[in-house]
Structures are given as structure tokens and as C-alpha cells.
Amino acid sequence: MTDTVTAFAPATVGNVGVGFDILGHTVEAIGDRVRITRSAMPGVRILSITGTTETLPLEAEKNTAGRALLAMVESLNLSFGMDVEIHKGIPLGSGLGGSAASAVAAVVAGNALLDAPLTKLELLKFAMEGEAVASGSVHVDNIAPSLFGGLVLTVGIDHPRTKQIPVPEAVRCVLVHPHMFLSTREARRILSGTVSLSDVVWQCANLAGFISGCYTNDLAMLRDAFTDVVIEPQRQALIPGFAAVQKAAMDLGAIGCSISGAGPTIFAWCEQSSAQSICDAMVAAFKAHGLQSDHWISVIGNDGARVIA
Ligand code: HSE
């Protein structure tokens, strides 16, 4: 019987522009790691948090990984407890799905300690409870891709169904993370609760076009469908230089460019040949607005969270 397990869960781009709260994809370059040791003492204890941030709550109830594991322990009525060590690779408040990745890595590690491991779909619900601690609401666009891998669409909350959508092979994702913190709660709080009928129609068409473009390898359709007419216009003021960074990417031939999750990271889908120049231009545009940034160019692989030790 294994007593200690470590799992890795990748960062994610939530929304992917047109799929607010329901569509997201993995970024293999970075992620969080969670190590769990089985304990004779029931309950969930967070022993340490290291990495990009050490200021997250150690109380299990208030921590995304801790809350997800509590949901698992309570639901399964486990007789043993879990001692948890979290290593954050994803910057806090970056829009790269850090809270989701910790919750996902936790449930994947916890699952490996069970006598009868659960399916990923069953783990999804525990991880959703963890994510809700951080953002104040249940949404799956970071949790589902981090868990399953690739570009993932989720339909439903109480009985979620997930679908991995194929991504055209030519596509690369450029991510530029300006050095600033943006609270997901705040970026959700500012959103209007109502949307005009014409914007609903436009956004539905773009989401449908985006998904069909992925299935049919149609980059021209993806380009035309990439515009988020609902969320991006409301959030872009939270990110200094957003319009300039987006324009820099689009002028160099990006397929599309928008806010990653709740921001401030901005992502662009593009073809491999233009990825480096688009990345350089986005970094320069942020710099012109006084912001240094980290950046990554990533394939959108199909690997989700997994046990690594
Ligand atoms: N879909 C969420 C949002 C992702 O945009 O608020 C943030 O984690």
C-alpha cells in the first residue's frame, strides 16, 4: 500500500475567449504539485505551501486543495487522514488557473491513496468545491482541462459532461503574464448580470464556429470566430495595455488573442512560424505600458493531471 503520493496538475487558459466558464485548455509548461501522506489521524492538514506564493491559507477549509480533499474525505467517509504539502508553480492571481491546478493535483494525489480509486469525472466534483473557495463561485473551465488535459468543453454543473475538443496541429499558444495581481473575485464582480440579445447571438455563433473550426482543422473559421463580445469588453480596463498587446499579436497574424481566465495574462493562438515574433511583440507592448512579464509558447497537448511520484 502506497503511503505518499505526489501529483502534478497543469496550468490552464480559461474561457479561451468565447467559452466563458465552460471552455479551457492546458498549458503544459507550468503547473502545481501536491504531495499527500496518508495519516492515521483523520482529517486534512496542510503542512506547507512553497513555490510562487507562500501566503495562501493553511487552514484546509479555506484552501482550494484542502477544501477539495475535505470534500473527498467527507463524501467517502475515509477512515484515514491526509497530510498535504503544496508546491505552487503557477503565479497567484495570474489568470492561469492556479487555484484549480492545486485542487486538481490534490484530488489526483488523494485518489491514488484510495483502496478503490475513483474516475476523473468523480474527482471533478471534489475539485470544483475546492475552486469555489478561491473565486466565490463554481466554474469548470480551469478544473476540467487541468484534470483531463487538452482543450476541454464542460456542459452542466450538477452532472457535468466533459468533451476533449481536438486542436489543429498547427496551433501554438503564446502566453504573456504581466507582473501584476488580479483577483478573480474582483474580475467576476465587475461583470454585468445581463447581456443583450444581439451579443448572445454573436457569442453563440462564435463559440459554435470555434468548436467546429477545431473539429474541421479550419484556421480561417477559428480566426473569424475568436472574438469574445461579452466578457473581454468588460474586463479589458483591468489590464493596463490590453488593447496594445492584443493589437501587437493580431498585427503579426495571430489566429486570436484574448484574456486568459480572469486575467491579467493575455494569450494568443497562432501558427508555430509566427509564435516567437508574436510573443516578443506582446512582451514589448506590455513593457511600453510599464509592465515586465513572463512568457511561454506552448503546444496544447492532451496531458492532464497525473501522479508523478
Ligand atoms: N471562467 C473564469 C472567469 C476563470 O473568467 O472568471 C477564472 O478562473
mmCIF file of C-alpha atoms in Angstrom, residues 91-96 134 177-188 190 235-240 259-266:
data_model
loop_
_atom_site.group_PDB
_atom_site.id
_atom_site.type_symbol
_atom_site.label_atom_id
_atom_site.label_comp_id
_atom_site.label_asym_id
_atom_site.label_seq_id
_atom_site.Cartn_x
_atom_site.Cartn_y
_atom_site.Cartn_z
ATOM 1 C CA PRO A 91 1.711 32.646 -10.040
ATOM 2 C CA LEU A 92 -1.146 33.760 -7.785
ATOM 3 C CA GLY A 93 -3.838 35.899 -9.437
ATOM 4 C CA SER A 94 -2.355 35.408 -12.906
ATOM 5 C CA GLY A 95 -5.360 34.043 -14.812
ATOM 6 C CA LEU A 96 -3.562 30.738 -15.384
ATOM 7 C CA ALA A 134 -10.915 30.882 -4.326
ATOM 8 C CA HIS A 177 1.849 37.224 -17.908
ATOM 9 C CA PRO A 178 2.417 40.827 -16.802
ATOM 10 C CA HIS A 179 3.752 41.211 -13.289
ATOM 11 C CA MET A 180 0.578 42.318 -11.572
ATOM 12 C CA PHE A 181 -2.057 40.590 -9.434
ATOM 13 C CA LEU A 182 -5.692 40.464 -10.495
ATOM 14 C CA SER A 183 -8.286 38.966 -8.179
ATOM 15 C CA THR A 184 -10.642 36.503 -9.861
ATOM 16 C CA ARG A 185 -13.381 37.515 -7.407
ATOM 17 C CA GLU A 186 -12.983 41.163 -8.448
ATOM 18 C CA ALA A 187 -12.824 40.323 -12.157
ATOM 19 C CA ARG A 188 -16.103 38.425 -11.741
ATOM 20 C CA ILE A 190 -17.442 43.761 -12.186
ATOM 21 C CA ARG A 235 -12.616 43.248 -18.279
ATOM 22 C CA GLN A 236 -10.004 44.788 -20.530
ATOM 23 C CA ALA A 237 -9.838 48.009 -18.481
ATOM 24 C CA LEU A 238 -8.430 45.928 -15.591
ATOM 25 C CA ILE A 239 -5.287 45.147 -17.636
ATOM 26 C CA PRO A 240 -3.019 48.111 -18.481
ATOM 27 C CA ILE A 259 -7.648 37.409 -21.729
ATOM 28 C CA SER A 260 -6.589 34.124 -20.115
ATOM 29 C CA GLY A 261 -9.222 33.295 -17.494
ATOM 30 C CA ALA A 262 -9.871 36.338 -15.350
ATOM 31 C CA GLY A 263 -6.519 37.871 -16.394
ATOM 32 C CA PRO A 264 -4.124 39.623 -16.347
ATOM 33 C CA THR A 265 -2.322 37.020 -18.539
ATOM 34 C CA ILE A 266 -3.102 37.522 -22.218
#
